[in-house]
Short mmCIF file of C-alpha atoms in Angstrom, two decimals:
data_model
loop_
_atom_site.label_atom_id
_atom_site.label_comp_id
_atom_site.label_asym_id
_atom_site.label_seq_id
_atom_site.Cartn_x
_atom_site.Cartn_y
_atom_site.Cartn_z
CA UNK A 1 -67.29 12.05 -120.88
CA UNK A 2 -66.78 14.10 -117.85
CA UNK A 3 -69.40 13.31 -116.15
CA UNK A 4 -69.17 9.45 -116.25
CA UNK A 5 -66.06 9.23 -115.07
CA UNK A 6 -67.84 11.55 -111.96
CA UNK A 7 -69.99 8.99 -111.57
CA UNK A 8 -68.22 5.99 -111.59
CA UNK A 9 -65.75 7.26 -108.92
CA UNK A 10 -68.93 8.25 -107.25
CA UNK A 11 -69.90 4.38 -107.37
CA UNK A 12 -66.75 3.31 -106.21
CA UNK A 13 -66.56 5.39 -103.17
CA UNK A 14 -69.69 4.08 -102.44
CA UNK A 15 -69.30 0.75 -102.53
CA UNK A 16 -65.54 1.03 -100.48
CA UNK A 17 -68.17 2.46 -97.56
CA UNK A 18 -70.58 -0.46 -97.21
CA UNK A 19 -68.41 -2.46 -97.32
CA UNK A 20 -66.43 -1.06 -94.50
CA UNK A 21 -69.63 -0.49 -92.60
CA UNK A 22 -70.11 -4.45 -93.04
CA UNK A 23 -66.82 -5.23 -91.30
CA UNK A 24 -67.59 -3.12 -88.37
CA UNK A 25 -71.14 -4.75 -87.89
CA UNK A 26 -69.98 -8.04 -88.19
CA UNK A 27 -66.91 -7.03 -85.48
CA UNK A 28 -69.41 -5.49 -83.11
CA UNK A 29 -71.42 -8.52 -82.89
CA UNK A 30 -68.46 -10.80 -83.04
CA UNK A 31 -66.86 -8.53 -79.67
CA UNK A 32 -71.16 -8.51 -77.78
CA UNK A 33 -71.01 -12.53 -77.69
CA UNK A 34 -67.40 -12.85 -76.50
CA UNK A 35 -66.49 -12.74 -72.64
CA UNK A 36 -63.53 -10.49 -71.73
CA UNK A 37 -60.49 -12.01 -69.75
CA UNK A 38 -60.26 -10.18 -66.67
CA UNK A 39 -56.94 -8.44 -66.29
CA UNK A 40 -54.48 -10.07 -63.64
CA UNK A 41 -54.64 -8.77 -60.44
CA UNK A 42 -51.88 -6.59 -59.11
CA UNK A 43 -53.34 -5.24 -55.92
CA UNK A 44 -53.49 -6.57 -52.23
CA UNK A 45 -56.59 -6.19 -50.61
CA UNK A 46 -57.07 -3.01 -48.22
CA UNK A 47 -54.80 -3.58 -45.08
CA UNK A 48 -53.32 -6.58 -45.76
CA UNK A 49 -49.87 -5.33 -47.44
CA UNK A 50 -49.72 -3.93 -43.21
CA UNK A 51 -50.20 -6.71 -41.80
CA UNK A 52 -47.35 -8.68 -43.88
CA UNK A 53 -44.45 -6.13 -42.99
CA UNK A 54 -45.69 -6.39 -39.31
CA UNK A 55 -45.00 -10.44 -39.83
CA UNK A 56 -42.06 -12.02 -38.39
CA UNK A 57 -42.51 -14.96 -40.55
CA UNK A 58 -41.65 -15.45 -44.24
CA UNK A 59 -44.69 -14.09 -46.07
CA UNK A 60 -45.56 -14.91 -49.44
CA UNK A 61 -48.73 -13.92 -51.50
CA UNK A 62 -49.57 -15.60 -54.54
CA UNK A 63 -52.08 -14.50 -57.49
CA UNK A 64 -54.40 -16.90 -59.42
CA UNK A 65 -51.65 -17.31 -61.37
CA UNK A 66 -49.03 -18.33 -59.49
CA UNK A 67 -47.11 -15.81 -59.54
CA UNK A 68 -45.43 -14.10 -56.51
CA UNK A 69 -47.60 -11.08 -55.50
CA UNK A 70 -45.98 -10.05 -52.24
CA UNK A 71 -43.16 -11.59 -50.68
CA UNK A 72 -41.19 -10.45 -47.45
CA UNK A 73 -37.63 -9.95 -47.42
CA UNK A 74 -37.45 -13.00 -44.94
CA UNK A 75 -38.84 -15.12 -47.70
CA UNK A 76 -36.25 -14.23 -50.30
CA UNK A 77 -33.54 -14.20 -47.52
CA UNK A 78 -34.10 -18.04 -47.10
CA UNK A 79 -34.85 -18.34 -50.74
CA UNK A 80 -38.03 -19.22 -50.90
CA UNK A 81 -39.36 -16.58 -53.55
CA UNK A 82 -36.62 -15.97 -56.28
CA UNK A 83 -38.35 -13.46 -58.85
CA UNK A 84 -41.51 -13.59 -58.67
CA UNK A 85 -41.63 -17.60 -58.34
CA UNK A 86 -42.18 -19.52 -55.37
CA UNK A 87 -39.36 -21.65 -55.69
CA UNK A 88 -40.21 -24.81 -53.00
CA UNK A 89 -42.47 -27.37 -54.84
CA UNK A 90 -44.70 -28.44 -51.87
CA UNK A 91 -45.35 -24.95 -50.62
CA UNK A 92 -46.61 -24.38 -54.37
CA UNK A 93 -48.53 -27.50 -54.98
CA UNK A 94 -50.33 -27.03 -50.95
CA UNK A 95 -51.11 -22.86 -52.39
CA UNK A 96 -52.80 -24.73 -55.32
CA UNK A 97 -55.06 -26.91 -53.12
CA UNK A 98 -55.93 -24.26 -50.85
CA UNK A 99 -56.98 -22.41 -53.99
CA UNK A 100 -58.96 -24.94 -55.23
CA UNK A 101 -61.10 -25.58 -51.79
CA UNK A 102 -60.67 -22.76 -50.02
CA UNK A 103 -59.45 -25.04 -46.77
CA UNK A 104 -56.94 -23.71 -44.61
CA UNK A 105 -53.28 -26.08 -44.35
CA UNK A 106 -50.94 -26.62 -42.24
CA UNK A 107 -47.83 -28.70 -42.21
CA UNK A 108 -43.97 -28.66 -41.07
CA UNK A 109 -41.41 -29.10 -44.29
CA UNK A 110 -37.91 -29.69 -44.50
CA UNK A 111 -36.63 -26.83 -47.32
CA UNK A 112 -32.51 -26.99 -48.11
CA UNK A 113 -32.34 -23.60 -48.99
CA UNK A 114 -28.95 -22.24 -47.30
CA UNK A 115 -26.60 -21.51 -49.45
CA UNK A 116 -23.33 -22.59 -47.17
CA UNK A 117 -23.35 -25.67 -44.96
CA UNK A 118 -25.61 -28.93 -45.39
CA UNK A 119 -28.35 -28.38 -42.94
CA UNK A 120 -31.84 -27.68 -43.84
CA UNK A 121 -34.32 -25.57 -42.68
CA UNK A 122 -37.22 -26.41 -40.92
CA UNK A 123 -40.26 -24.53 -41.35
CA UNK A 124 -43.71 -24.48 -39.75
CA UNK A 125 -46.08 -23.66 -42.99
CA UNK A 126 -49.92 -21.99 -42.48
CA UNK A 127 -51.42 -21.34 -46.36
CA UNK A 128 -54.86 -19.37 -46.34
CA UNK A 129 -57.08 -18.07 -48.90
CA UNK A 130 -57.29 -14.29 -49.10
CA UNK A 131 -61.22 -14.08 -49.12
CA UNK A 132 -62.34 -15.04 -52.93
CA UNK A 133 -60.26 -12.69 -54.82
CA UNK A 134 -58.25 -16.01 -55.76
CA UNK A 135 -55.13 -14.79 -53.79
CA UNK A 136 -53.07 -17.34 -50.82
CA UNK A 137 -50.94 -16.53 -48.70
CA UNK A 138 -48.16 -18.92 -47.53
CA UNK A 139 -46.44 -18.09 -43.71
CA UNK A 140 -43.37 -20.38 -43.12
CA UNK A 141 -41.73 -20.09 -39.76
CA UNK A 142 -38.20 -21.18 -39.68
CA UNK A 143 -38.16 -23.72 -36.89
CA UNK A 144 -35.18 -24.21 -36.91
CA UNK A 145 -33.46 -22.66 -33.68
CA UNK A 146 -36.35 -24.36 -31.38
CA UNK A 147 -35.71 -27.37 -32.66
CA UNK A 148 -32.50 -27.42 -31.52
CA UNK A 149 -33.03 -25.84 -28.52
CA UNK A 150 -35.18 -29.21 -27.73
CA UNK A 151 -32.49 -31.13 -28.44
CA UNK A 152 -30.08 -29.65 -26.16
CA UNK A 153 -33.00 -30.31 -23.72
CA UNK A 154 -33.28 -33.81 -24.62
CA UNK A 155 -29.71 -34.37 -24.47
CA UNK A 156 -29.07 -32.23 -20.94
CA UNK A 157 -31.84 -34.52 -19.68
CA UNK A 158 -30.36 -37.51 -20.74
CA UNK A 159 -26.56 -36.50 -19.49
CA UNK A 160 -28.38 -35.50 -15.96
CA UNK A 161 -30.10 -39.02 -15.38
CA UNK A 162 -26.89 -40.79 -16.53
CA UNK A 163 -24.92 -38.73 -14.38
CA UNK A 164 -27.27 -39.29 -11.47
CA UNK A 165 -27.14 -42.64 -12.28
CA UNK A 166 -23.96 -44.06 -11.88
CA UNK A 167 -23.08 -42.74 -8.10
CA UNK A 168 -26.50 -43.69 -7.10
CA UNK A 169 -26.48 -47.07 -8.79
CA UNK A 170 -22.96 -47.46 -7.20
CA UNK A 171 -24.18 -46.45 -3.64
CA UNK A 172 -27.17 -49.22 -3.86
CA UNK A 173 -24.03 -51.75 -5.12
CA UNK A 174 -21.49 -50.64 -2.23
CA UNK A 175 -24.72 -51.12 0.26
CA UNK A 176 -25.43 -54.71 -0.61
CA UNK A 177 -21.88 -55.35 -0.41
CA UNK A 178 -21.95 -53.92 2.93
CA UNK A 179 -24.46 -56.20 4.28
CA UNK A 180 -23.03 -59.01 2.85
CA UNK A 181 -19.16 -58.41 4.27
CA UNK A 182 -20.65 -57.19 7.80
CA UNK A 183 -18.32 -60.09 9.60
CA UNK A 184 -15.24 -58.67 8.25
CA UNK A 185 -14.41 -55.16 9.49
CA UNK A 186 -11.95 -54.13 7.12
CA UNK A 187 -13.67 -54.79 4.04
CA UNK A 188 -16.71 -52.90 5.60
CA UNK A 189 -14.33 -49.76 6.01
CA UNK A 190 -13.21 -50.26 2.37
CA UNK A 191 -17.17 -50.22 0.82
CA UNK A 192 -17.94 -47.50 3.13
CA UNK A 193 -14.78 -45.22 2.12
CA UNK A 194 -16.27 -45.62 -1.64
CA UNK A 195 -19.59 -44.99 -0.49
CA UNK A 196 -18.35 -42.05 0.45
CA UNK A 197 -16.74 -40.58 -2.49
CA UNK A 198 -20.06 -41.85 -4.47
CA UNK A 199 -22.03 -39.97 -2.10
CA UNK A 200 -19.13 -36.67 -2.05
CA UNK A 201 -19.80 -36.93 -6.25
CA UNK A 202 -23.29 -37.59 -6.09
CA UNK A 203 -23.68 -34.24 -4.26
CA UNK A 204 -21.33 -31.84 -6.73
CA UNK A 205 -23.10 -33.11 -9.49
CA UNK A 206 -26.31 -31.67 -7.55
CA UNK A 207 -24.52 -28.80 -6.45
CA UNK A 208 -23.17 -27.92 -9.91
CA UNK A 209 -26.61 -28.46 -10.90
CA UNK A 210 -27.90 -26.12 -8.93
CA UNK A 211 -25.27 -23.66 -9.32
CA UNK A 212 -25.83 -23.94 -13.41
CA UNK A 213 -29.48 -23.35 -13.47
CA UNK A 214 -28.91 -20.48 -11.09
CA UNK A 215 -27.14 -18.42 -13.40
CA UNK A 216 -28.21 -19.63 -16.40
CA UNK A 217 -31.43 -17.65 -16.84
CA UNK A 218 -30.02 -14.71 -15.15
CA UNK A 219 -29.40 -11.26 -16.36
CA UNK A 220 -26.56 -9.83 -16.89
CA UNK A 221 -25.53 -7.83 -14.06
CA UNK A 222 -27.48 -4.66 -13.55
CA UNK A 223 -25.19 -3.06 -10.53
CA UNK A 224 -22.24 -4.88 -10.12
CA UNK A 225 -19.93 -4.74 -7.49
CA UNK A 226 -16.29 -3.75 -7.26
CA UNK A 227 -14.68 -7.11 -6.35
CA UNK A 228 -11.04 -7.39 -4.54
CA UNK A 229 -9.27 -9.55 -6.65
CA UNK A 230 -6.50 -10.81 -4.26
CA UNK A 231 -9.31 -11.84 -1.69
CA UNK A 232 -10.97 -14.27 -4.82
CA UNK A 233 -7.63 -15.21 -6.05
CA UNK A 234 -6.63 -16.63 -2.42
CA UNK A 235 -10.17 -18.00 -1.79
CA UNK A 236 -10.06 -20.21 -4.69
CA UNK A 237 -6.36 -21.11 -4.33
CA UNK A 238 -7.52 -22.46 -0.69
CA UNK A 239 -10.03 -24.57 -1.49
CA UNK A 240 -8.02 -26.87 -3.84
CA UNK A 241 -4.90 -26.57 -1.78
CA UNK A 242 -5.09 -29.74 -0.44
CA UNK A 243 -5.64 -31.55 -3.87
CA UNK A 244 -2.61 -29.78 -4.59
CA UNK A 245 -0.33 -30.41 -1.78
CA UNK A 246 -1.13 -34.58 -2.35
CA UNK A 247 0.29 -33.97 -5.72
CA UNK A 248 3.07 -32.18 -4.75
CA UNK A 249 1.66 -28.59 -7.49
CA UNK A 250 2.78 -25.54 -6.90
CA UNK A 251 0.06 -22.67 -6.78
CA UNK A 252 1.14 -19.15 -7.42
CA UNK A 253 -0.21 -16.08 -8.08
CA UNK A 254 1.02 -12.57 -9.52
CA UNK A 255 -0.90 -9.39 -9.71
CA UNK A 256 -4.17 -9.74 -7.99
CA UNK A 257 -3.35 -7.57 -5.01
CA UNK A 258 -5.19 -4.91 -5.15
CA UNK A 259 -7.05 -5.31 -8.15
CA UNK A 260 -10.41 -4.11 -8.61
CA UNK A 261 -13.11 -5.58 -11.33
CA UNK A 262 -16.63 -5.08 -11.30
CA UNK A 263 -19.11 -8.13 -10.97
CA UNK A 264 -20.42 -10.68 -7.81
CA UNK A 265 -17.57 -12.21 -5.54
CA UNK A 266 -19.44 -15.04 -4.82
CA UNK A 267 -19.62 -15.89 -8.71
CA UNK A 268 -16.22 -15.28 -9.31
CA UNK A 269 -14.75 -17.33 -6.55
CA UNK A 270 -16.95 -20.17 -8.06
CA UNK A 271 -15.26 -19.73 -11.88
CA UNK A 272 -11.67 -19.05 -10.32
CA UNK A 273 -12.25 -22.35 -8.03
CA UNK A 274 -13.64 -24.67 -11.03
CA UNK A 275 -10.25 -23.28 -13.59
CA UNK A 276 -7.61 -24.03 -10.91
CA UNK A 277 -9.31 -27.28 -9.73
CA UNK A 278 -9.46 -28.32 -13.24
CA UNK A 279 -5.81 -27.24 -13.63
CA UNK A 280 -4.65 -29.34 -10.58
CA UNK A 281 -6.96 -32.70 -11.83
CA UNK A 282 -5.40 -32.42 -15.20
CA UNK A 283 -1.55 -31.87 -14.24
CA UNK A 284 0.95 -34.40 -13.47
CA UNK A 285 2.77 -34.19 -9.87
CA UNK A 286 5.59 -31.92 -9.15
CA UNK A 287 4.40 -29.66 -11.51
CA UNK A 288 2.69 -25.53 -10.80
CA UNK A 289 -0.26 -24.21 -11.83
CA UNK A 290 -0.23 -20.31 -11.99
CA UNK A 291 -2.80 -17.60 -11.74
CA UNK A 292 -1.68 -14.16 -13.46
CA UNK A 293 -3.57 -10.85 -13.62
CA UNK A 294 -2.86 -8.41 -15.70
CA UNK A 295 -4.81 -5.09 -16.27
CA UNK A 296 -5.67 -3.05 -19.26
CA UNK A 297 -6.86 0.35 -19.73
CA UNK A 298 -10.73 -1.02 -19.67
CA UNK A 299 -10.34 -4.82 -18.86
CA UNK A 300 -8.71 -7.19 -16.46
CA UNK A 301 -7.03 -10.20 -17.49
CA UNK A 302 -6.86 -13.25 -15.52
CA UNK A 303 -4.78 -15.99 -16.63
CA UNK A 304 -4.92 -19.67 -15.04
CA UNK A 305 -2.19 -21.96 -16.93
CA UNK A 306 -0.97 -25.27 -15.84
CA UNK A 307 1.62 -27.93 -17.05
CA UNK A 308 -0.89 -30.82 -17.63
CA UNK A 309 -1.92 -32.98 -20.15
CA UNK A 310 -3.28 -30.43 -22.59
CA UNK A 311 -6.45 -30.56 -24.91
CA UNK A 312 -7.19 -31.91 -28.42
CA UNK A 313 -7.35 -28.90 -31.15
CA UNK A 314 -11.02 -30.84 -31.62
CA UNK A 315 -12.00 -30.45 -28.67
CA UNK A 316 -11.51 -26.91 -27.78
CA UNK A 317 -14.54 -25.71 -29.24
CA UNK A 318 -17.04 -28.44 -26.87
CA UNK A 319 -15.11 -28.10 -23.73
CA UNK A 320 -17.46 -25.35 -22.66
CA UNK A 321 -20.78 -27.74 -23.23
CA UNK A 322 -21.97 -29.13 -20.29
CA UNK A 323 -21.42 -32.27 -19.82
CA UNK A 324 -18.83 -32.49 -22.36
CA UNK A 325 -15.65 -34.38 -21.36
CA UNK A 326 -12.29 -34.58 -23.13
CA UNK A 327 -11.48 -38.13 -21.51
CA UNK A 328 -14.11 -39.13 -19.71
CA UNK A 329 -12.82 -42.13 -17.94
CA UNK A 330 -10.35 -39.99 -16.35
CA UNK A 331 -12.80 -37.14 -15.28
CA UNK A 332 -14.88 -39.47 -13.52
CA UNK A 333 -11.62 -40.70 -12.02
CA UNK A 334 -10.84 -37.61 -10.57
CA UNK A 335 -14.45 -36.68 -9.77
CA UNK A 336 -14.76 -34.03 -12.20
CA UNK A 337 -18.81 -33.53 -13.13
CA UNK A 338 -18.87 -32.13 -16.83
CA UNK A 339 -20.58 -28.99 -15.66
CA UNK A 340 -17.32 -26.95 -14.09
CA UNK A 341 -16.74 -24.83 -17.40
CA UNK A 342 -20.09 -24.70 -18.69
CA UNK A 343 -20.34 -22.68 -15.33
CA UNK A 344 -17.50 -20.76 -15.98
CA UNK A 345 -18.88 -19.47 -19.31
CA UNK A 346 -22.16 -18.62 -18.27
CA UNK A 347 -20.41 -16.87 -15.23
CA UNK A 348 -18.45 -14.89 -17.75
CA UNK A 349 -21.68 -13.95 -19.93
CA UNK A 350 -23.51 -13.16 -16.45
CA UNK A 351 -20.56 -10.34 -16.20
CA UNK A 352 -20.48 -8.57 -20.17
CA UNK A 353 -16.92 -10.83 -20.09
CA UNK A 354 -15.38 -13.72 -21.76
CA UNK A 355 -13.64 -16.54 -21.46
CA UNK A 356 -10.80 -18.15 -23.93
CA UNK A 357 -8.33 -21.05 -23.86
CA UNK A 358 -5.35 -21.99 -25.58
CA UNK A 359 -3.95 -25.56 -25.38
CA UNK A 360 -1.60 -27.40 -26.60
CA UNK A 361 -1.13 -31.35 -26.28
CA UNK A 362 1.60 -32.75 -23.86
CA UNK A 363 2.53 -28.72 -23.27
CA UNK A 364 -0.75 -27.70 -20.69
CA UNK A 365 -3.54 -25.15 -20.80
CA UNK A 366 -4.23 -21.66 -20.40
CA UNK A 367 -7.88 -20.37 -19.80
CA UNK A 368 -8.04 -16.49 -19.24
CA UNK A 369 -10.86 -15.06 -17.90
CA UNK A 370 -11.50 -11.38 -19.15
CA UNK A 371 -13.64 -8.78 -17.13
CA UNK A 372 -14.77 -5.19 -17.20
CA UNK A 373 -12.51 -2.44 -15.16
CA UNK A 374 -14.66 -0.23 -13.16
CA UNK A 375 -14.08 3.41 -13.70
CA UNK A 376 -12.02 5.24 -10.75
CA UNK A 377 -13.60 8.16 -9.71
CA UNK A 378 -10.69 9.95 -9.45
CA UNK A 379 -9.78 9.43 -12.90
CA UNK A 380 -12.69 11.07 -14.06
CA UNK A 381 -12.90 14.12 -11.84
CA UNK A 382 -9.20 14.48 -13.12
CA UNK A 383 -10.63 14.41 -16.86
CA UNK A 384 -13.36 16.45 -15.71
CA UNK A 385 -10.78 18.90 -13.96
CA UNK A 386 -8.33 19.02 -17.77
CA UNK A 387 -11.49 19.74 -19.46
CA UNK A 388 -12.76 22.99 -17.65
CA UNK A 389 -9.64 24.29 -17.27
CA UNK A 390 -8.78 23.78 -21.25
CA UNK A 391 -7.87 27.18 -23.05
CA UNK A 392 -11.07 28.26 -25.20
#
């Protein structure tokens, strides 16, 4: 009895073992005639992970998947790559192509992607294939800054031949009329009076010009100068003294003499000269314009206020363009050029200052120019003098 029981557990066993042993043959073939997915790939090729954080551009590496690889922080800055998607639709579906043929593309796309205020972003795009690993990479350059740099070209052009325009267009007009009126001597010394002024604004439109595109590229002053600023307080208050005196303004000054800033004279004679001038233009008659200086511990302060007609809240912020006129009728009217405190700021930025204005409607202006105080020597070998002699 005991020994067929032995033997049919015997059998049993037996038979549990081929048929185990049949599974794993039929597995093993099953796995030998199936290819195996490759696994995704999660490395950049040798070198090229370098190259991206060299890149000033947003950067963007994408797998055969899809997927977001490598992206630069400029990338996910502008929101481009959120996660690991590439969020912008045609940068994804131009990866895809370039995937496909292995052609280089390049286009310019217009991408909202700022979070605050409703401009977009323009970016020059470049997508390559990375060899034949399956990998693209997508460069997007934000053009964004050039292209409005080009505008302000376009438009400064375009303000510059209207500007040049109008005096000589009204020279060529006063000339005919000339010719035409030669029998009558007074009209003749009418025309010829306006030809005059047209010719007198034709030429500080140049000379602003010129004056502008001097300074303009410049940099900032390397060495300056210590400037006397009682002799460019008086040398701007005499050259618009006559303006002044024919509308009966009052110029005064209080606390240049003997004030010392550091910067070019010749610079800030020409910004002293274009505030008051613009002060006198813009104010009624019988009223003063005023020039104050006061001086901190590290700055000077020079104020230039006037009782005129004041500025629009709106306009405060554009009244340093160039070209940019609060009431342009009346600036051409009282030969004004657009370019006065364009020069004046760029004057300013030529000396590490600034330059501010606060206005008020009906009440006037004040424009304050602020500048660096130069050191005195003294001063220092004083400080110099308290520090060695300090108890230890």
């Amino acid at each position: 009895m005991q020994g067929e029981l032995l033997a049919a557990l015997a059998g049993l066993v037996g038979l549990v073992t081929g048929v185990a042993a049949g599974l794993a043959f039929r597995i093993s073939e099953a796995g030998r005639g199936r290819t195996p997915t490759p696994a995704p790939q999660s490395d950049l090729p040798a070198g090229i992970a370098e190259v991206l954080a060299a890149l000033p551009s947003s950067a963007v590496v994408l797998d055969p998947a899809d997927r977001v690889l490598r992206a630069s922080s400029a990338a996910r800055a502008f929101g481009i790559v959120r996660g690991d998607e590439l969020v912008i639709y045609d940068l994804l579906a131009l990866a895809r192509q370039v995937r496909r043929d292995g052609i280089i593309r390049e286009t310019e796309i217009e991408v909202a992607v700022r979070k605050f205020g409703p401009d977009s972003t323009s970016f020059a795009v470049r997508v390559a294939p990375l060899g034949g690993t399956g990998l693209v990479l997508v460069l997007a350059e934000d053009q964004t800054e050039r292209r409005r740099v080009e505008a302000v070209r376009r438009d400064f052009v375009a303000n510059i031949s209207h500007e040049l325009k109008t005096p000589v267009g009204a020279l060529s007009l006063l000339a005919e009329t000339v010719a035409d009126a030669s029998d009558d001597p007074e009209a003749v010394r009418r025309f010829t009076g306006r030809m005059q002024q047209e010719a007198a604004r034709l030429t500080s439109v140049i000379q602003d010009l010129i004056t502008l595109s001097r300074i303009q590229g410049a940099e900032p002053l390397a060495e300056p100068d210590e400037v006397d600023l009682g002799s460019v307080v008086d040398e701007a208050l005499d050259a618009v003294q006559m303006a002044a005196d024919a509308k009966e303004i009052e110029l005064v000054s209080d606390g240049a003499a003997g004030t010392v800033v550091l910067g070019d004279e010749g610079m800030l004679v020409t910004a002293m000269r274009n505030l008051v001038a613009n002060a006198v233009s813009y104010s009624p008659e019988r009223t003063r314009v005023s020039v104050t200086v006061e001086a901190t511990e590290r700055t000077v302060d020079i104020s230039i206020a006037d009782q005129g007609i004041g500025i629009p809240q709106q306009d405060l912020e554009r009244i340093f363009e160039r070209f940019y006129r609060v009431d342009a009728a009346r600036s051409r009217a009282t030969g004004g050029t657009g370019l006065g405190l364009a020069i004046v700021k760029h004057i300013m930025t030529h000396h590490r200052g600034e330059v501010t204005v606060w206005s008020k409607e009906g009440s006037g202006s004040t424009f304050t120019l602020r500048l660096p105080r130069p050191e005195r020597p003294e001063r220092k070998r004083s400080a110099d003098i308290t520090h060695r002699e300090a108890p230890q």
